PDB file of N, CA and C in Angstrom:
ATOM      1  N   MET A   1      12.585  11.669  18.223  1.00  0.00           N
ATOM      2  CA  MET A   1      12.482  11.377  16.500  1.00  0.00           C
ATOM      3  C   MET A   1      13.533  10.751  16.416  1.00  0.00           C
ATOM      4  N   GLN A   2      13.169   9.967  15.504  1.00  0.00           N
ATOM      5  CA  GLN A   2      14.288   8.478  14.613  1.00  0.00           C
ATOM      6  C   GLN A   2      13.812   8.909  13.289  1.00  0.00           C
ATOM      7  N   GLU A   3      14.733   8.362  12.315  1.00  0.00           N
ATOM      8  CA  GLU A   3      14.776   8.092  10.777  1.00  0.00           C
ATOM      9  C   GLU A   3      14.875   6.339  10.483  1.00  0.00           C
ATOM     10  N   ILE A   4      14.546   6.129  10.121  1.00  0.00           N
ATOM     11  CA  ILE A   4      14.657   4.339   9.574  1.00  0.00           C
ATOM     12  C   ILE A   4      14.513   4.063   7.885  1.00  0.00           C
ATOM     13  N   LYS A   5      15.055   3.038   7.416  1.00  0.00           N
ATOM     14  CA  LYS A   5      14.674   3.379   5.983  1.00  0.00           C
ATOM     15  C   LYS A   5      15.046   1.578   5.610  1.00  0.00           C
ATOM     16  N   GLY A   6      14.095   1.313   4.629  1.00  0.00           N
ATOM     17  CA  GLY A   6      14.336   0.388   3.925  1.00  0.00           C
ATOM     18  C   GLY A   6      13.144   0.083   3.402  1.00  0.00           C
ATOM     19  N   THR A   7      13.309  -0.986   1.844  1.00  0.00           N
ATOM     20  CA  THR A   7      12.070  -1.606   1.060  1.00  0.00           C
ATOM     21  C   THR A   7      10.908  -1.850   1.742  1.00  0.00           C
ATOM     22  N   ILE A   8      10.059  -1.726   1.181  1.00  0.00           N
ATOM     23  CA  ILE A   8       8.930  -2.493   1.866  1.00  0.00           C
ATOM     24  C   ILE A   8       8.452  -4.147   1.013  1.00  0.00           C
ATOM     25  N   THR A   9       8.114  -4.799   1.970  1.00  0.00           N
ATOM     26  CA  THR A   9       7.733  -6.669   1.456  1.00  0.00           C
ATOM     27  C   THR A   9       6.873  -6.358   2.010  1.00  0.00           C
ATOM     28  N   LYS A  10       5.928  -6.088   2.582  1.00  0.00           N
ATOM     29  CA  LYS A  10       4.632  -6.859   2.793  1.00  0.00           C
ATOM     30  C   LYS A  10       3.882  -5.669   3.549  1.00  0.00           C
ATOM     31  N   LEU A  11       2.578  -5.483   3.121  1.00  0.00           N
ATOM     32  CA  LEU A  11       1.388  -4.045   3.426  1.00  0.00           C
ATOM     33  C   LEU A  11       0.201  -4.631   4.062  1.00  0.00           C
ATOM     34  N   TYR A  12      -0.143  -4.696   5.144  1.00  0.00           N
ATOM     35  CA  TYR A  12      -0.854  -4.597   5.684  1.00  0.00           C
ATOM     36  C   TYR A  12      -2.588  -3.803   5.843  1.00  0.00           C
ATOM     37  N   PRO A  13      -3.483  -3.414   4.618  1.00  0.00           N
ATOM     38  CA  PRO A  13      -4.072  -2.045   4.170  1.00  0.00           C
ATOM     39  C   PRO A  13      -5.196  -2.110   5.658  1.00  0.00           C
ATOM     40  N   ASN A  14      -5.813  -2.798   5.867  1.00  0.00           N
ATOM     41  CA  ASN A  14      -6.705  -3.289   6.912  1.00  0.00           C
ATOM     42  C   ASN A  14      -6.213  -2.435   8.792  1.00  0.00           C
ATOM     43  N   ARG A  15      -4.766  -2.825   8.695  1.00  0.00           N
ATOM     44  CA  ARG A  15      -4.267  -1.633   9.949  1.00  0.00           C
ATOM     45  C   ARG A  15      -3.988  -0.814   9.640  1.00  0.00           C
ATOM     46  N   LEU A  16      -3.224  -0.666   8.109  1.00  0.00           N
ATOM     47  CA  LEU A  16      -2.838   0.728   7.874  1.00  0.00           C
ATOM     48  C   LEU A  16      -0.843   0.467   8.535  1.00  0.00           C
ATOM     49  N   ILE A  17      -0.475  -0.525   8.017  1.00  0.00           N
ATOM     50  CA  ILE A  17       1.579  -0.884   8.483  1.00  0.00           C
ATOM     51  C   ILE A  17       1.814  -1.923   7.227  1.00  0.00           C
ATOM     52  N   ALA A  18       3.099  -1.238   6.991  1.00  0.00           N
ATOM     53  CA  ALA A  18       3.772  -1.203   6.154  1.00  0.00           C
ATOM     54  C   ALA A  18       4.895  -2.211   6.941  1.00  0.00           C
ATOM     55  N   GLU A  19       5.329  -3.032   5.992  1.00  0.00           N
ATOM     56  CA  GLU A  19       6.761  -4.387   6.876  1.00  0.00           C
ATOM     57  C   GLU A  19       7.507  -3.629   6.192  1.00  0.00           C
ATOM     58  N   ILE A  20       9.138  -3.380   6.338  1.00  0.00           N
ATOM     59  CA  ILE A  20      10.214  -2.779   6.046  1.00  0.00           C
ATOM     60  C   ILE A  20      11.181  -3.968   5.984  1.00  0.00           C
ATOM     61  N   LYS A  21      11.737  -3.951   5.170  1.00  0.00           N
ATOM     62  CA  LYS A  21      13.149  -4.813   4.829  1.00  0.00           C
ATOM     63  C   LYS A  21      14.711  -3.560   5.673  1.00  0.00           C
ATOM     64  N   ILE A  22      15.205  -3.734   5.879  1.00  0.00           N
ATOM     65  CA  ILE A  22      15.959  -2.726   6.917  1.00  0.00           C
ATOM     66  C   ILE A  22      17.837  -3.426   6.222  1.00  0.00           C
ATOM     67  N   SER A  23      17.756  -4.240   6.764  1.00  0.00           N
ATOM     68  CA  SER A  23      18.831  -5.087   6.480  1.00  0.00           C
ATOM     69  C   SER A  23      18.697  -6.380   5.951  1.00  0.00           C
ATOM     70  N   PRO A  24      19.544  -7.538   5.843  1.00  0.00           N
ATOM     71  CA  PRO A  24      18.973  -9.034   5.619  1.00  0.00           C
ATOM     72  C   PRO A  24      18.951  -9.524   7.347  1.00  0.00           C
ATOM     73  N   ALA A  25      17.662 -10.453   6.846  1.00  0.00           N
ATOM     74  CA  ALA A  25      17.082 -10.964   8.100  1.00  0.00           C
ATOM     75  C   ALA A  25      17.116  -9.547   9.950  1.00  0.00           C
ATOM     76  N   TYR A  26      16.699  -8.368   8.959  1.00  0.00           N
ATOM     77  CA  TYR A  26      15.792  -7.550   9.818  1.00  0.00           C
ATOM     78  C   TYR A  26      14.813  -7.003   9.189  1.00  0.00           C
ATOM     79  N   TYR A  27      13.920  -7.273  10.049  1.00  0.00           N
ATOM     80  CA  TYR A  27      12.573  -6.881   9.181  1.00  0.00           C
ATOM     81  C   TYR A  27      11.294  -5.364  10.606  1.00  0.00           C
ATOM     82  N   THR A  28      10.786  -4.943   9.852  1.00  0.00           N
ATOM     83  CA  THR A  28      10.182  -3.411  10.999  1.00  0.00           C
ATOM     84  C   THR A  28       8.871  -3.358  10.449  1.00  0.00           C
ATOM     85  N   LYS A  29       7.662  -3.510  11.430  1.00  0.00           N
ATOM     86  CA  LYS A  29       6.801  -2.757  11.292  1.00  0.00           C
ATOM     87  C   LYS A  29       6.221  -1.679  11.657  1.00  0.00           C
ATOM     88  N   VAL A  30       5.934  -0.670  10.324  1.00  0.00           N
ATOM     89  CA  VAL A  30       5.561   0.600  10.638  1.00  0.00           C
ATOM     90  C   VAL A  30       3.995   0.933  10.258  1.00  0.00           C
ATOM     91  N   PHE A  31       3.535   1.259  11.493  1.00  0.00           N
ATOM     92  CA  PHE A  31       2.537   1.997  11.962  1.00  0.00           C
ATOM     93  C   PHE A  31       2.121   3.091  10.951  1.00  0.00           C
ATOM     94  N   LEU A  32       1.388   3.461   9.717  1.00  0.00           N
ATOM     95  CA  LEU A  32       0.722   4.743   9.610  1.00  0.00           C
ATOM     96  C   LEU A  32      -0.720   5.307   9.702  1.00  0.00           C
ATOM     97  N   ASN A  33      -0.303   6.721   9.133  1.00  0.00           N
ATOM     98  CA  ASN A  33      -1.539   7.319   8.964  1.00  0.00           C
ATOM     99  C   ASN A  33      -2.209   6.778   7.561  1.00  0.00           C
ATOM    100  N   GLU A  34      -3.397   7.270   7.359  1.00  0.00           N
ATOM    101  CA  GLU A  34      -4.187   6.896   6.218  1.00  0.00           C
ATOM    102  C   GLU A  34      -3.706   7.701   4.765  1.00  0.00           C
ATOM    103  N   ASN A  35      -3.285   8.977   4.965  1.00  0.00           N
ATOM    104  CA  ASN A  35      -2.971   9.442   3.536  1.00  0.00           C
ATOM    105  C   ASN A  35      -1.215   8.361   3.378  1.00  0.00           C
ATOM    106  N   ASP A  36      -0.414   8.873   4.372  1.00  0.00           N
ATOM    107  CA  ASP A  36       0.886   8.283   4.178  1.00  0.00           C
ATOM    108  C   ASP A  36       0.928   6.983   3.805  1.00  0.00           C
ATOM    109  N   PHE A  37       0.235   5.750   4.345  1.00  0.00           N
ATOM    110  CA  PHE A  37      -0.289   4.328   3.698  1.00  0.00           C
ATOM    111  C   PHE A  37      -0.367   4.501   2.152  1.00  0.00           C
ATOM    112  N   ASP A  38      -1.273   5.285   2.151  1.00  0.00           N
ATOM    113  CA  ASP A  38      -1.906   5.096   0.068  1.00  0.00           C
ATOM    114  C   ASP A  38      -0.559   6.135  -0.104  1.00  0.00           C
ATOM    115  N   VAL A  39       0.402   6.946   0.062  1.00  0.00           N
ATOM    116  CA  VAL A  39       1.448   6.853  -0.369  1.00  0.00           C
ATOM    117  C   VAL A  39       2.201   6.279  -0.648  1.00  0.00           C
ATOM    118  N   VAL A  40       2.318   5.299   0.236  1.00  0.00           N
ATOM    119  CA  VAL A  40       3.233   3.982  -0.400  1.00  0.00           C
ATOM    120  C   VAL A  40       2.827   2.627  -1.040  1.00  0.00           C
ATOM    121  N   ARG A  41       1.295   2.516  -0.747  1.00  0.00           N
ATOM    122  CA  ARG A  41       0.891   2.108  -1.393  1.00  0.00           C
ATOM    123  C   ARG A  41       0.707   1.238  -2.851  1.00  0.00           C
ATOM    124  N   TYR A  42       0.388   3.034  -3.185  1.00  0.00           N
ATOM    125  CA  TYR A  42       0.292   2.810  -4.636  1.00  0.00           C
ATOM    126  C   TYR A  42       1.017   4.545  -5.519  1.00  0.00           C
ATOM    127  N   LYS A  43       2.340   4.837  -4.757  1.00  0.00           N
ATOM    128  CA  LYS A  43       3.003   5.686  -5.380  1.00  0.00           C
ATOM    129  C   LYS A  43       4.049   5.158  -4.946  1.00  0.00           C
ATOM    130  N   THR A  44       4.659   4.164  -5.213  1.00  0.00           N
ATOM    131  CA  THR A  44       6.036   3.238  -4.988  1.00  0.00           C
ATOM    132  C   THR A  44       6.411   2.485  -5.759  1.00  0.00           C
ATOM    133  N   LYS A  45       7.279   1.942  -6.299  1.00  0.00           N
ATOM    134  CA  LYS A  45       7.959   0.758  -7.678  1.00  0.00           C
ATOM    135  C   LYS A  45       8.578   0.000  -6.519  1.00  0.00           C
ATOM    136  N   THR A  46       8.305  -1.298  -7.521  1.00  0.00           N
ATOM    137  CA  THR A  46       9.230  -2.260  -6.237  1.00  0.00           C
ATOM    138  C   THR A  46      10.931  -2.001  -6.402  1.00  0.00           C
ATOM    139  N   GLY A  47      11.270  -1.994  -5.113  1.00  0.00           N
ATOM    140  CA  GLY A  47      12.895  -1.809  -4.905  1.00  0.00           C
ATOM    141  C   GLY A  47      12.974  -0.797  -4.469  1.00  0.00           C
ATOM    142  N   GLN A  48      12.509   0.447  -4.230  1.00  0.00           N
ATOM    143  CA  GLN A  48      12.513   1.633  -4.085  1.00  0.00           C
ATOM    144  C   GLN A  48      13.067   1.802  -2.372  1.00  0.00           C
ATOM    145  N   ILE A  49      13.581   2.532  -2.280  1.00  0.00           N
ATOM    146  CA  ILE A  49      14.306   3.010  -0.585  1.00  0.00           C
ATOM    147  C   ILE A  49      13.073   4.169  -0.128  1.00  0.00           C
ATOM    148  N   ILE A  50      12.091   3.516   0.823  1.00  0.00           N
ATOM    149  CA  ILE A  50      11.852   4.776   1.540  1.00  0.00           C
ATOM    150  C   ILE A  50      12.069   5.186   3.064  1.00  0.00           C
ATOM    151  N   LYS A  51      12.146   6.408   3.185  1.00  0.00           N
ATOM    152  CA  LYS A  51      12.647   7.178   4.608  1.00  0.00           C
ATOM    153  C   LYS A  51      11.868   7.444   5.731  1.00  0.00           C
ATOM    154  N   PHE A  52      11.223   7.211   6.407  1.00  0.00           N
ATOM    155  CA  PHE A  52      10.778   6.957   7.363  1.00  0.00           C
ATOM    156  C   PHE A  52      10.314   7.997   8.981  1.00  0.00           C
ATOM    157  N   THR A  53      10.085   8.846   9.312  1.00  0.00           N
ATOM    158  CA  THR A  53      10.376   9.762  10.244  1.00  0.00           C
ATOM    159  C   THR A  53       9.276   9.493  11.416  1.00  0.00           C
ATOM    160  N   GLY A  54       9.834   9.479  12.920  1.00  0.00           N
ATOM    161  CA  GLY A  54       8.815   8.692  13.308  1.00  0.00           C
ATOM    162  C   GLY A  54       9.556   8.712  14.675  1.00  0.00           C
ATOM    163  N   ARG A  55       8.797   7.417  15.818  1.00  0.00           N
ATOM    164  CA  ARG A  55       9.246   6.984  16.902  1.00  0.00           C
ATOM    165  C   ARG A  55       9.262   5.183  17.158  1.00  0.00           C
ATOM    166  N   PRO A  56      10.309   4.835  17.653  1.00  0.00           N
ATOM    167  CA  PRO A  56       9.908   3.686  17.936  1.00  0.00           C
ATOM    168  C   PRO A  56       9.416   2.959  18.920  1.00  0.00           C
ATOM    169  N   ILE A  57       8.654   1.646  18.885  1.00  0.00           N
ATOM    170  CA  ILE A  57       7.520   1.378  19.720  1.00  0.00           C
ATOM    171  C   ILE A  57       8.189  -0.014  20.475  1.00  0.00           C
ATOM    172  N   TYR A  58       7.909   0.777  21.977  1.00  0.00           N
ATOM    173  CA  TYR A  58       9.159  -1.039  22.669  1.00  0.00           C
ATOM    174  C   TYR A  58       7.985  -1.132  23.560  1.00  0.00           C
ATOM    175  N   ARG A  59       7.487  -2.595  24.003  1.00  0.00           N
ATOM    176  CA  ARG A  59       6.471  -3.187  24.733  1.00  0.00           C
ATOM    177  C   ARG A  59       7.109  -2.955  25.700  1.00  0.00           C
ATOM    178  N   LEU A  60       6.210  -3.188  27.090  1.00  0.00           N
ATOM    179  CA  LEU A  60       6.728  -3.625  28.136  1.00  0.00           C
ATOM    180  C   LEU A  60       7.529  -4.520  28.342  1.00  0.00           C
ATOM    181  N   GLY A  61       8.811  -4.930  28.917  1.00  0.00           N
ATOM    182  CA  GLY A  61       8.653  -6.753  29.604  1.00  0.00           C
ATOM    183  C   GLY A  61       9.884  -7.293  28.440  1.00  0.00           C
ATOM    184  N   GLN A  62       9.370  -6.717  26.962  1.00  0.00           N
ATOM    185  CA  GLN A  62      10.603  -7.248  26.018  1.00  0.00           C
ATOM    186  C   GLN A  62      11.900  -6.869  25.897  1.00  0.00           C
ATOM    187  N   LYS A  63      13.045  -7.523  25.661  1.00  0.00           N
ATOM    188  CA  LYS A  63      13.994  -6.992  25.701  1.00  0.00           C
ATOM    189  C   LYS A  63      14.622  -7.566  24.245  1.00  0.00           C
ATOM    190  N   THR A  64      15.405  -6.272  23.455  1.00  0.00           N
ATOM    191  CA  THR A  64      15.690  -6.491  21.861  1.00  0.00           C
ATOM    192  C   THR A  64      16.398  -5.193  22.154  1.00  0.00           C
ATOM    193  N   SER A  65      17.272  -5.520  21.104  1.00  0.00           N
ATOM    194  CA  SER A  65      18.304  -4.568  20.426  1.00  0.00           C
ATOM    195  C   SER A  65      17.951  -3.787  19.008  1.00  0.00           C
ATOM    196  N   LYS A  66      17.144  -5.479  18.380  1.00  0.00           N
ATOM    197  CA  LYS A  66      16.333  -4.573  17.395  1.00  0.00           C
ATOM    198  C   LYS A  66      15.267  -3.672  17.804  1.00  0.00           C
ATOM    199  N   ILE A  67      14.963  -2.587  16.629  1.00  0.00           N
ATOM    200  CA  ILE A  67      13.438  -2.331  16.114  1.00  0.00           C
ATOM    201  C   ILE A  67      12.461  -2.922  15.535  1.00  0.00           C
ATOM    202  N   SER A  68      11.680  -3.551  16.437  1.00  0.00           N
ATOM    203  CA  SER A  68      10.867  -4.521  15.582  1.00  0.00           C
ATOM    204  C   SER A  68       9.511  -3.608  15.085  1.00  0.00           C
ATOM    205  N   GLU A  69       9.273  -2.830  15.449  1.00  0.00           N
ATOM    206  CA  GLU A  69       7.570  -1.826  15.446  1.00  0.00           C
ATOM    207  C   GLU A  69       7.870  -0.507  15.474  1.00  0.00           C
ATOM    208  N   PHE A  70       7.765   0.162  14.304  1.00  0.00           N
ATOM    209  CA  PHE A  70       8.222   1.791  14.555  1.00  0.00           C
ATOM    210  C   PHE A  70       6.835   2.783  14.320  1.00  0.00           C
ATOM    211  N   GLU A  71       6.175   3.659  14.529  1.00  0.00           N
ATOM    212  CA  GLU A  71       5.281   4.572  14.424  1.00  0.00           C
ATOM    213  C   GLU A  71       5.466   5.279  13.588  1.00  0.00           C
ATOM    214  N   GLY A  72       5.414   5.675  12.539  1.00  0.00           N
ATOM    215  CA  GLY A  72       5.535   6.623  11.392  1.00  0.00           C
ATOM    216  C   GLY A  72       5.237   7.960  11.509  1.00  0.00           C
ATOM    217  N   ILE A  73       5.917   8.912  11.738  1.00  0.00           N
ATOM    218  CA  ILE A  73       4.932  10.057  11.713  1.00  0.00           C
ATOM    219  C   ILE A  73       4.862  10.939  10.393  1.00  0.00           C
ATOM    220  N   SER A  74       5.744  10.666   9.673  1.00  0.00           N
ATOM    221  CA  SER A  74       6.115  11.145   8.076  1.00  0.00           C
ATOM    222  C   SER A  74       6.975  10.473   7.331  1.00  0.00           C
ATOM    223  N   ILE A  75       6.995  10.937   6.179  1.00  0.00           N
ATOM    224  CA  ILE A  75       7.281   9.989   5.213  1.00  0.00           C
ATOM    225  C   ILE A  75       8.826  11.171   4.511  1.00  0.00           C
ATOM    226  N   VAL A  76       9.665  11.150   4.861  1.00  0.00           N
ATOM    227  CA  VAL A  76      10.609  12.101   4.821  1.00  0.00           C
ATOM    228  C   VAL A  76      11.366  11.815   3.278  1.00  0.00           C
ATOM    229  N   GLU A  77      11.338  11.020   2.612  1.00  0.00           N
ATOM    230  CA  GLU A  77      11.829  10.548   1.462  1.00  0.00           C
ATOM    231  C   GLU A  77      11.788   9.109   0.648  1.00  0.00           C
ATOM    232  N   ILE A  78      11.591   9.483  -0.679  1.00  0.00           N
ATOM    233  CA  ILE A  78      11.779   8.071  -1.918  1.00  0.00           C
ATOM    234  C   ILE A  78      12.167   7.999  -1.978  1.00  0.00           C
ATOM    235  N   GLU A  79      13.411   7.292  -2.547  1.00  0.00           N
ATOM    236  CA  GLU A  79      14.714   7.348  -2.964  1.00  0.00           C
ATOM    237  C   GLU A  79      14.480   5.670  -4.067  1.00  0.00           C
ATOM    238  N   ASN A  80      15.786   5.852  -5.052  1.00  0.00           N
ATOM    239  CA  ASN A  80      15.423   4.516  -6.079  1.00  0.00           C
ATOM    240  C   ASN A  80      16.774   4.108  -5.540  1.00  0.00           C
ATOM    241  N   GLU A  81      16.284   3.010  -5.656  1.00  0.00           N
ATOM    242  CA  GLU A  81      17.835   1.735  -5.445  1.00  0.00           C
ATOM    243  C   GLU A  81      18.688   1.753  -6.505  1.00  0.00           C
ATOM    244  N   TYR A  82      18.646   1.842  -7.382  1.00  0.00           N
ATOM    245  CA  TYR A  82      19.211   1.665  -8.330  1.00  0.00           C
ATOM    246  C   TYR A  82      20.261   3.059  -8.607  1.00  0.00           C
TER     247      TYR A  82
END
């Protein structure tokens, strides 16, 4: 299990995916369950930092040092950036 945090940049409602910006030029797609996706979609404000707990998804044959996909098990904490 691992924790990542970032701000929401895109939402994919039909696939329950939230894309987050972890740092400049580093984006990760977080796969969520329906309840957590609704929390991210309706109960967050622009610029909030969201912390996810889960595990990274590594595709076979891909060599990467960054996490490009993440399976979010739960939302641990929602912080305000300001």
